[in-house]
Tab-separated table of C-alpha atoms and ligand atoms in Angstrom:
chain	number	residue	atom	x	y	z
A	1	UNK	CA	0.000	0.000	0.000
A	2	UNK	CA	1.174	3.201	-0.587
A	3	UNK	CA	2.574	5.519	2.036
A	4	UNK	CA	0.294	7.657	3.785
A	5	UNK	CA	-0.060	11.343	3.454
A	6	UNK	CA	1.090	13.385	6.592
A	7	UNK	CA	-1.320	16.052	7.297
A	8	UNK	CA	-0.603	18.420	9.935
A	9	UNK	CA	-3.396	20.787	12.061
A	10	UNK	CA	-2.674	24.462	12.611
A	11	UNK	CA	-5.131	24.948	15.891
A	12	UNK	CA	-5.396	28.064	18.453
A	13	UNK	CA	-7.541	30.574	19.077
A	14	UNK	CA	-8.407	33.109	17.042
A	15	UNK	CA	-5.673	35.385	16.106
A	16	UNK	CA	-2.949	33.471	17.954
A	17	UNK	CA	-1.453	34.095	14.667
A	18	UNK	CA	-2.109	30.225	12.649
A	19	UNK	CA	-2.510	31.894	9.270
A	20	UNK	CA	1.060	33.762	9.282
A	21	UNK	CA	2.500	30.824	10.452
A	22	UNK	CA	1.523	28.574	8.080
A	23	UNK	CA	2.023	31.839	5.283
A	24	UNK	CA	5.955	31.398	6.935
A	25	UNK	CA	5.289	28.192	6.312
A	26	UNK	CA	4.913	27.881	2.691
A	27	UNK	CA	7.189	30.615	1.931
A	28	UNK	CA	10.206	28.095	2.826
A	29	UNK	CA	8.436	25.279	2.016
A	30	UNK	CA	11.601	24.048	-0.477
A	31	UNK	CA	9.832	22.649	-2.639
A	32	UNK	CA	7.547	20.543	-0.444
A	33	UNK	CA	4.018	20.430	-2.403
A	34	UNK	CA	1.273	21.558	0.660
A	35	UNK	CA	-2.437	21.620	-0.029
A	36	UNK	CA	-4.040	23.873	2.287
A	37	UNK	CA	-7.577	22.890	3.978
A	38	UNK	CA	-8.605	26.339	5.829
A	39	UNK	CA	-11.843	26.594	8.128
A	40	UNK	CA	-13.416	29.826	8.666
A	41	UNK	CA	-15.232	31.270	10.874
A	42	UNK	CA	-17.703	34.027	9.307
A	43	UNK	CA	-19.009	34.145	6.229
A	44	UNK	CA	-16.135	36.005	4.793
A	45	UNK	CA	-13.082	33.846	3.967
A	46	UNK	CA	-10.280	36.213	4.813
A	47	UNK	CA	-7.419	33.994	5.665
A	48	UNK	CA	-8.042	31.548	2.700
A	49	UNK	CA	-8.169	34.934	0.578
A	50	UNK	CA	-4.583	36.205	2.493
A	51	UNK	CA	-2.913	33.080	1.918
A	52	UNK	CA	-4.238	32.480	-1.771
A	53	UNK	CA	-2.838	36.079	-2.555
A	54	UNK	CA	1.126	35.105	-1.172
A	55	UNK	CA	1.189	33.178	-4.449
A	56	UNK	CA	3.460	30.384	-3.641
A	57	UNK	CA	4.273	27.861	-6.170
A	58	UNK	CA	4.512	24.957	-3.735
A	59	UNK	CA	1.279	25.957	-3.167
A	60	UNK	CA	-1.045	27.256	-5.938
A	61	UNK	CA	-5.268	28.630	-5.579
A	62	UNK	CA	-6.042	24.748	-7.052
A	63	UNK	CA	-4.377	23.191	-3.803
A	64	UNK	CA	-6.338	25.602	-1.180
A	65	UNK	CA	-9.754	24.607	-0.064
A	66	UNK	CA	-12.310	26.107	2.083
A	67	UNK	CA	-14.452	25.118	4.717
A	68	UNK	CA	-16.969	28.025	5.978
A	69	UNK	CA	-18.841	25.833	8.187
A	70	UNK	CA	-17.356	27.935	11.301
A	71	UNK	CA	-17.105	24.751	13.632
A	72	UNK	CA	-15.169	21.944	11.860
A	73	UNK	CA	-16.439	19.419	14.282
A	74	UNK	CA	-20.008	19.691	13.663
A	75	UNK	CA	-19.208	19.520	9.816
A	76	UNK	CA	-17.072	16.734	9.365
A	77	UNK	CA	-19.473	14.497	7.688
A	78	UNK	CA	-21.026	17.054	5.167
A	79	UNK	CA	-17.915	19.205	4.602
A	80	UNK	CA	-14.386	18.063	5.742
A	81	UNK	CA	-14.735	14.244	4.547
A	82	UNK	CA	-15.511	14.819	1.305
A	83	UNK	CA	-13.238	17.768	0.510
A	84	UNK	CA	-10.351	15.541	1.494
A	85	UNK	CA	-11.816	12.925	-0.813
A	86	UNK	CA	-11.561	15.152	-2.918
A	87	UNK	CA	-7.780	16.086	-2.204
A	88	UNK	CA	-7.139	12.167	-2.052
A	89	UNK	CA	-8.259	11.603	-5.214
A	90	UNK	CA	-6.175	14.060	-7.184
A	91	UNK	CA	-3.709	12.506	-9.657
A	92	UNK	CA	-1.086	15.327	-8.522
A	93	UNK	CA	-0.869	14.534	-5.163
A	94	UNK	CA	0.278	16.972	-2.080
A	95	UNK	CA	3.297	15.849	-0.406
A	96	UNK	CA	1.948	17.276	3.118
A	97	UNK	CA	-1.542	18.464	4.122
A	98	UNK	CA	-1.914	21.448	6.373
A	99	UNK	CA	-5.357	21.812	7.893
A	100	UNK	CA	-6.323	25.365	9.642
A	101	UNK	CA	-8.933	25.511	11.638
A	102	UNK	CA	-10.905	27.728	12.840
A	103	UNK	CA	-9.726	30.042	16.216
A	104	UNK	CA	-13.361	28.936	18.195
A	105	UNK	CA	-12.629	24.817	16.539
A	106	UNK	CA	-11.853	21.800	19.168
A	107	UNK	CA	-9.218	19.976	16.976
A	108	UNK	CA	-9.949	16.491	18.667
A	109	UNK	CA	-12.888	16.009	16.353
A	110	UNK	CA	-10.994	16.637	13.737
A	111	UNK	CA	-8.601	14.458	15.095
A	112	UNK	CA	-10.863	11.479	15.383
A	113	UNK	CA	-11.961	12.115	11.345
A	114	UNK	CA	-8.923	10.887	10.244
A	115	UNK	CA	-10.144	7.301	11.893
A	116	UNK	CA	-13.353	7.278	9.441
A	117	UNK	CA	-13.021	4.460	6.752
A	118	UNK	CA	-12.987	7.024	3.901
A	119	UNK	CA	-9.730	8.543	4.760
A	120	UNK	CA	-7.931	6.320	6.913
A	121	UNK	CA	-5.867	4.538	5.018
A	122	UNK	CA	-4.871	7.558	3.306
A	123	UNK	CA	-3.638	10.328	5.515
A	124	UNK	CA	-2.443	10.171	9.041
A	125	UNK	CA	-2.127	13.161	11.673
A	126	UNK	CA	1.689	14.089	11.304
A	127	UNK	CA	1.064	16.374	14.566
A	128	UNK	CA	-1.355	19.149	15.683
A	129	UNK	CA	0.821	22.272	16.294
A	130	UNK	CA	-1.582	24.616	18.754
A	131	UNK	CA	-0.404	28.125	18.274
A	132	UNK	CA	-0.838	30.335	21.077
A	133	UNK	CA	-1.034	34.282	21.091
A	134	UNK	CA	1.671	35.229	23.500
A	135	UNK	CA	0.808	38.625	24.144
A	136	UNK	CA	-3.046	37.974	24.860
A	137	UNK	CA	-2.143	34.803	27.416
A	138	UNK	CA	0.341	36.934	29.272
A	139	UNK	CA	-2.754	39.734	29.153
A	140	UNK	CA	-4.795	37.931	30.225
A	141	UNK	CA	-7.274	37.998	27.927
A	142	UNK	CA	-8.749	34.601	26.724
A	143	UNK	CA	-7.741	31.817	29.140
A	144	UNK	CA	-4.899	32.882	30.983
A	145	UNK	CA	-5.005	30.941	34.343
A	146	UNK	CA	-5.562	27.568	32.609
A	147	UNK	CA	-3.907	25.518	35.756
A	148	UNK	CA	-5.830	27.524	38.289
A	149	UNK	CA	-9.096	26.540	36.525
A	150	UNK	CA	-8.076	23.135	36.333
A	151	UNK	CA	-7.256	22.946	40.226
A	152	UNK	CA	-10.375	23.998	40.545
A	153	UNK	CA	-12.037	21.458	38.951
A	154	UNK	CA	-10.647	18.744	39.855
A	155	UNK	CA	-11.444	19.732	43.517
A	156	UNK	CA	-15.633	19.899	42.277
A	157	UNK	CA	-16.422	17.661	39.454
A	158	UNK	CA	-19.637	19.517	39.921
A	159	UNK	CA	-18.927	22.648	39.725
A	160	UNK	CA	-18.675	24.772	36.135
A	161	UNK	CA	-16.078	27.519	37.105
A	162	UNK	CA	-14.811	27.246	33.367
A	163	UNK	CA	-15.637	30.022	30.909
A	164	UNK	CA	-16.344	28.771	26.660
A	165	UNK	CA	-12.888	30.323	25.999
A	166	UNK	CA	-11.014	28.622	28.880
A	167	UNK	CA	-12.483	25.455	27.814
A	168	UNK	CA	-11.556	25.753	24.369
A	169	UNK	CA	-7.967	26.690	25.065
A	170	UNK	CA	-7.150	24.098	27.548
A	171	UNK	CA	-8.907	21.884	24.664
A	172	UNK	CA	-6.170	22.957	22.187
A	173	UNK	CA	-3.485	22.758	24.327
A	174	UNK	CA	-4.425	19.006	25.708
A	175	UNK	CA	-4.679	17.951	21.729
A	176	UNK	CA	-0.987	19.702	20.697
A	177	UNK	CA	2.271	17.872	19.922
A	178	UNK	CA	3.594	21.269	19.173
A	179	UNK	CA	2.997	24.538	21.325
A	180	UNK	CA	4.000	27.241	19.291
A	181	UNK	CA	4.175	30.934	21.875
A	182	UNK	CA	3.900	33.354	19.134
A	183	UNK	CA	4.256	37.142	19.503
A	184	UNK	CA	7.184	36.638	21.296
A	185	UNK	CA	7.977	39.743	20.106
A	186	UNK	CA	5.655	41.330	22.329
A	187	UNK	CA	7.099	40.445	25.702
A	188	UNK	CA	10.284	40.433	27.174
A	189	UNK	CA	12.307	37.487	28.337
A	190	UNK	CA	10.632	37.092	31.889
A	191	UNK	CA	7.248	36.902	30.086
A	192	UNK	CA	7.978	34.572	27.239
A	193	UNK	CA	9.886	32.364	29.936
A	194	UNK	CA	7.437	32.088	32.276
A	195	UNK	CA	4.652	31.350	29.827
A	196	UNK	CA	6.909	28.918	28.395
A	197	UNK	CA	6.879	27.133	31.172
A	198	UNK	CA	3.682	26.963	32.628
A	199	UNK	CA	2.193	25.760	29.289
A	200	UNK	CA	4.737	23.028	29.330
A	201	UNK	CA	3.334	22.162	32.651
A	202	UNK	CA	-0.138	22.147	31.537
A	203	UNK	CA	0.833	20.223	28.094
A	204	UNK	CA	1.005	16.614	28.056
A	205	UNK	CA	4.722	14.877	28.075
A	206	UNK	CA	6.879	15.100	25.096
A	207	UNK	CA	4.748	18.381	23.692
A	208	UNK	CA	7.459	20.454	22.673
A	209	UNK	CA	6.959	24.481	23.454
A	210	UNK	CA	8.624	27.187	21.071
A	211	UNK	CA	8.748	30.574	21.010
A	212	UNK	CA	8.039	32.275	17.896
A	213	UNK	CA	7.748	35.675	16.147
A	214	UNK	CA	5.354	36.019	13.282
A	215	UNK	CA	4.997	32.165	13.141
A	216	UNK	CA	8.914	31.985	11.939
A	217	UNK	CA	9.261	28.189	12.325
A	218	UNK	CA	11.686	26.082	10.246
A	219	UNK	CA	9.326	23.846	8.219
A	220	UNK	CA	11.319	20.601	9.401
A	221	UNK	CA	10.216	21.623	12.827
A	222	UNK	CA	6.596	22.208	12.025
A	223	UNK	CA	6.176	19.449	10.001
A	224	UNK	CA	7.375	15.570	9.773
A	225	UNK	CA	6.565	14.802	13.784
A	226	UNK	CA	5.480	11.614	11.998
A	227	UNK	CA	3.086	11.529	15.427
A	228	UNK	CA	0.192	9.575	13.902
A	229	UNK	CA	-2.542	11.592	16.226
A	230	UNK	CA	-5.282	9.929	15.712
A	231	UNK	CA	-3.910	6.808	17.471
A	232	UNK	CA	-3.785	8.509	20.713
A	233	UNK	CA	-6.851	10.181	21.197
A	234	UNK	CA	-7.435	9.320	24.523
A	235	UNK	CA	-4.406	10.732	25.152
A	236	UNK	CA	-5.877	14.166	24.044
A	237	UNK	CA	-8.673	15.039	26.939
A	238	UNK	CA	-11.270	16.843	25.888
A	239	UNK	CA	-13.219	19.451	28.219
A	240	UNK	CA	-15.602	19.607	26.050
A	241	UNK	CA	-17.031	16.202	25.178
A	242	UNK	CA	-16.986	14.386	29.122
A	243	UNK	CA	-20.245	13.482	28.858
A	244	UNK	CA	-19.881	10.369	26.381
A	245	UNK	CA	-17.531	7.518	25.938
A	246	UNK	CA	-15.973	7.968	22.853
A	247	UNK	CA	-15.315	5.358	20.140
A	248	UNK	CA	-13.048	6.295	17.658
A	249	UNK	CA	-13.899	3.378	15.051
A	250	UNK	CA	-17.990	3.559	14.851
A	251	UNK	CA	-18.514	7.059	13.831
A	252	UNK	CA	-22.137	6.856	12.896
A	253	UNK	CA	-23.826	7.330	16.264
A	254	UNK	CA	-20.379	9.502	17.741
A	255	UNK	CA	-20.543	11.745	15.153
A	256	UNK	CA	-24.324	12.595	15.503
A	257	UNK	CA	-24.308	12.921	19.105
A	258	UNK	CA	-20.890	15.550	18.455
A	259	UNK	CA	-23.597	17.757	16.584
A	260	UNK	CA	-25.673	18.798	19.684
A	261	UNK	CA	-22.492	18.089	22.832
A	262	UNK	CA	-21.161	21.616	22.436
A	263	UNK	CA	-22.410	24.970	21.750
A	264	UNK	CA	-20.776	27.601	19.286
A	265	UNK	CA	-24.085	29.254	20.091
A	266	UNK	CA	-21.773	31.089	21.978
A	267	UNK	CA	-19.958	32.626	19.499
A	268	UNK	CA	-21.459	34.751	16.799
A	269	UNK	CA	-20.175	36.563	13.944
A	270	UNK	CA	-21.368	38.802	11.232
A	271	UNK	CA	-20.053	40.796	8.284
A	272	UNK	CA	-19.877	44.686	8.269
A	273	UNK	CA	-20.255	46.356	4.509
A	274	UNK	CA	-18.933	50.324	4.409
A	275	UNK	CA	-17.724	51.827	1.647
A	276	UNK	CA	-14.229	53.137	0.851
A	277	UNK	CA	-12.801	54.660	4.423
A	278	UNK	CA	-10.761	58.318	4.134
A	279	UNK	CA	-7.748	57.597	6.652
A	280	UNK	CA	-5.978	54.292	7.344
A	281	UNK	CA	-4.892	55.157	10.974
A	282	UNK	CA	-8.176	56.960	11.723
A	283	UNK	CA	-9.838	54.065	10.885
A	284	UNK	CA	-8.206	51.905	13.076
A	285	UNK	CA	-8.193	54.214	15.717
A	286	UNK	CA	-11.830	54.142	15.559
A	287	UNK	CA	-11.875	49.877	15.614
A	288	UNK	CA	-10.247	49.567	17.951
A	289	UNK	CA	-12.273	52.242	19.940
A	290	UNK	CA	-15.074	50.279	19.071
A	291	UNK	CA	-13.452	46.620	19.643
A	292	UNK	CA	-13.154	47.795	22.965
A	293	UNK	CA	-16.400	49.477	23.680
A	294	UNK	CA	-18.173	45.738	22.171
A	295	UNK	CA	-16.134	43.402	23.859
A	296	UNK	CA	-14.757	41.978	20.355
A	297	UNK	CA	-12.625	39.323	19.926
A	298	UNK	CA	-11.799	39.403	16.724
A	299	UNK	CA	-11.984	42.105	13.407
A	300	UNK	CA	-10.644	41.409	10.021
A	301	UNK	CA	-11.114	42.093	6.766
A	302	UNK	CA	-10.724	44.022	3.762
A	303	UNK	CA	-10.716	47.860	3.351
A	304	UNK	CA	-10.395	50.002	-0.136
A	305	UNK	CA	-9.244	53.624	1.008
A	306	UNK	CA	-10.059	56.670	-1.174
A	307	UNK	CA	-7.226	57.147	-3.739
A	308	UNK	CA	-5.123	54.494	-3.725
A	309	UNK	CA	-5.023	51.455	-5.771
A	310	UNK	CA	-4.158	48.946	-3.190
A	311	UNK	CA	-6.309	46.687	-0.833
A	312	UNK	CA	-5.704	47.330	3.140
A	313	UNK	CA	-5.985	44.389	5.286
A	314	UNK	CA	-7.160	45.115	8.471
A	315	UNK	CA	-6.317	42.427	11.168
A	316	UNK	CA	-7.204	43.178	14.778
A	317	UNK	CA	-7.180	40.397	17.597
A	318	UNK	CA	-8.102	42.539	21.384
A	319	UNK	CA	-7.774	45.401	20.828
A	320	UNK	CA	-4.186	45.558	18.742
A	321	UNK	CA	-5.389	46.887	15.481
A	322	UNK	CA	-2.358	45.618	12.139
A	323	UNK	CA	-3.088	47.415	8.927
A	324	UNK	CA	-1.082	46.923	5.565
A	325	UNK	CA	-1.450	47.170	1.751
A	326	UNK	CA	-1.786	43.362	0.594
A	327	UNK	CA	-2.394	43.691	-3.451
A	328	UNK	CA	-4.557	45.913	-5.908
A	329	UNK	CA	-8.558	45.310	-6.525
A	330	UNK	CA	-9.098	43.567	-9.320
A	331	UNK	CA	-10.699	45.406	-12.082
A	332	UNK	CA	-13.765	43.195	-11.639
A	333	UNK	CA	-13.899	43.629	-7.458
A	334	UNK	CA	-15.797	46.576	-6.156
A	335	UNK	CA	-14.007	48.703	-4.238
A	336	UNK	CA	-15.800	48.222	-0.791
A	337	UNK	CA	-14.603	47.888	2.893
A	338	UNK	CA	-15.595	44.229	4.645
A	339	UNK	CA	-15.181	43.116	7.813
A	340	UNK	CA	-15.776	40.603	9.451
A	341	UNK	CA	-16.777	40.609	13.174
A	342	UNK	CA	-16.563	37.760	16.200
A	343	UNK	CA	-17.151	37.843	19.535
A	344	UNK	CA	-18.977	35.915	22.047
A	345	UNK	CA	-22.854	35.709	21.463
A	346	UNK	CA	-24.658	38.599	22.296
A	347	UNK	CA	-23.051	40.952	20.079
A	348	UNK	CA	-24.892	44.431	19.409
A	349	UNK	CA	-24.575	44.115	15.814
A	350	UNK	CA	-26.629	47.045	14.777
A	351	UNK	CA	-24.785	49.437	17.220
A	352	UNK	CA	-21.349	47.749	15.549
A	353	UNK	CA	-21.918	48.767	12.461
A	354	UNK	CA	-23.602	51.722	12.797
A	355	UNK	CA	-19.959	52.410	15.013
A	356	UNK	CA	-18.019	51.618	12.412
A	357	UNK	CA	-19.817	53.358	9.998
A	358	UNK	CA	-19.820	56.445	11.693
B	1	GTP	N1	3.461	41.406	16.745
B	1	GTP	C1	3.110	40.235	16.214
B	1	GTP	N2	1.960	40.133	15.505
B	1	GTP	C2	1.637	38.941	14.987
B	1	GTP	C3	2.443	37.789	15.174
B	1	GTP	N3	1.854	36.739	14.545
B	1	GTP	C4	0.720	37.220	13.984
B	1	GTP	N4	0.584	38.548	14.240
B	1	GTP	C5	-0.529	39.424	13.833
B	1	GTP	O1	-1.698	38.997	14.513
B	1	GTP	C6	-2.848	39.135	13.679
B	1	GTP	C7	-3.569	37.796	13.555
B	1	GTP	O2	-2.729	36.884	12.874
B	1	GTP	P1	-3.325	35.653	12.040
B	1	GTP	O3	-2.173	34.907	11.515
B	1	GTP	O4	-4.359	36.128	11.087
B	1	GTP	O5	-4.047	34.853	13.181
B	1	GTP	P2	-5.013	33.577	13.034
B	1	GTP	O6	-4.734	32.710	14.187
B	1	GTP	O7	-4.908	32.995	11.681
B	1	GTP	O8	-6.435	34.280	13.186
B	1	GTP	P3	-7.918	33.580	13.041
B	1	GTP	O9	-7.854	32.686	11.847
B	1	GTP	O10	-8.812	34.749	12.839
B	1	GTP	O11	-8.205	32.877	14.307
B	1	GTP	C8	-2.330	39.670	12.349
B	1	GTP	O12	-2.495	41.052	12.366
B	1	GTP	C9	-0.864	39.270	12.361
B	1	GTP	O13	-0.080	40.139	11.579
B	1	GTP	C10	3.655	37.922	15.959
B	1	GTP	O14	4.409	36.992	16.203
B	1	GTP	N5	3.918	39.167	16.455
């Protein structure tokens, strides 16, 4: 039989910084052939369109695919299955597969997929590399006190003290082989060391932790773990699925259940439409004005700004608001401003937009 394909998840929460890293990624990809499977969250597919635009030949617009489904898990049936049928059955066949999911995705469904029948003999996890925003952790801001909650726990099974977002990030880190602290930039040694460390302590044995700066990995480190994941699921608790037994070869009944045992009801996320804005900076300014007034977790998108030719991309993740020029509209794109908008549920849409509109 022939060898199996290595595919490799990109996990973390959103903005930790997975589509960068993976951009690093196939920048020095030497040759490597990588088909991309990206899943968004929103209905606006703004990493698959960042990453499509680097133009890499080891990885061309043919080998990236999209999921929009926001929550991988609840889609693998109808969605992730068959696009990897799909990629399977290709005569040209990727070398490696890199799989991004979404920042609000559990990876150990995912995981488990690669145990259905239709792909098994295929592809095997080559390692799930959880990339974690640095700057936000140390912050603060979306789970920072991940062994505290955990103490906690374990002292009352009964009690919830966990937040969605704690859960999901103690869910990401229990599935890595690979801890990637990026936006090491953004703290000094003390920080980076400490948070070093106390992930390592939360991680299972053998996870390696690295610190990174814009994702900068050496592809030999990121990929070829040769891990085989979804072996050693049980290996990989899972906050959010302890109220079944889990079965990793009958997926019928499993996967079902998986549809209803979590809630991204928590999570919303809707598009904002403007027009073209007058001032990059005052624009951002004004984001992240209203990121913070809304509670927002993340903003991204596309702007067109009034005389000039080139698209801005506007990433924000808390309230640290990135611009830059990525590439020209098309002649056939309208020159409009979208944005894309996620937080947890609740969200005052109307009062966004009219916000950012303003
Ligand atoms: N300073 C700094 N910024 C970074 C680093 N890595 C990523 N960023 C910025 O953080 C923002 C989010 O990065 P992405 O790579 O889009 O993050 P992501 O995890 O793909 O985001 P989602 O898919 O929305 O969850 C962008 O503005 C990046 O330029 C880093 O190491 N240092």
């Amino acid at each position: 039989m022939a060898q199996k394909i290595p595919a490799t998840v990109v996990t973390g929460f959103l903005g930790a910084g997975k589509t960068t890293l993976i951009r690093h990624m196939l920048q020095n990809a030497q040759g490597k052939r990588i088909a991309l499977i990206i899943n968004e969250f929103g209905d606006l597919g703004v990493d698959g369109d960042i990453l499509k635009g680097c133009g890499d030949e080891t990885c061309t617009e043919d080998d990236i695919m999209e999921l929009s489904n926001g929550c991988i898990c609840c889609t693998v049936a109808d969605d992730f299955i068959p696009t990897m049928e799909k990629l399977l059955a290709r005569e040209n066949k990727p070398d490696h597969i890199v799989i991004e999911t979404s920042g609000l995705a559990l990876p150990q469904p995912l995981v488990r997929a690669f145990n259905w029948p239709e792909i098994s003999t295929k592809v095997t996890v080559d390692g799930v590399v959880t990339v974690v925003d640095g700057k936000a952790v140390t912050e603060g801001r979306f789970a920072h006190n991940v062994a505290a909650v955990d103490a906690q726990r374990k002292l009352d099974e009964n009690l919830d003290h966990e937040t969605p977002l704690s859960e999901l990030f103690e869910d990401q880190i229990a599935c890595a082989d690979m801890i990637v602290v990026n936006k090491s930039d953004l703290l000094n040694d003390i920080e980076s060391e400490t948070l070093v460390s106390n992930l390592k302590s939360e991680s299972r044995k053998g996870v390696q932790v690295i610190k990174a700066s814009m994702g900068a990995l050496p592809v030999d480190v990121l990929l070829g773990q040769g891990i085989g994941a979804e072996g050693d699921l049980d290996a990989r608790h899972e906050v959010h699925h302890h109220d079944h037994d889990h079965d990793d070869d009958h997926h019928d009944d499993d996967d079902h259940h998986h549809h209803h045992d979590h809630d991204h009801d928590e999570f919303e996320s809707f598009v904002v439409e403007l027009g073209e804005i007058a001032d990059p900076t005052a624009f951002a300014q004004q984001v992240a004005d209203v990121i913070r007034t809304h509670d927002i977790l993340r903003l991204k998108g596309f702007a067109a700004v009034q005389g000039k030719p080139m698209r801005l991309t506007l990433q924000a993740v808390g309230p640290r608001v990135d611009t830059y020029f990525d590439r020209p509209f098309g002649a056939n794109e309208t020159r409009s401003t979208r944005l894309v908008v996620i937080g947890q549920a609740g969200l005052k849409q109307s009062e966004i937009t009219a916000a950012l509109s303003a």
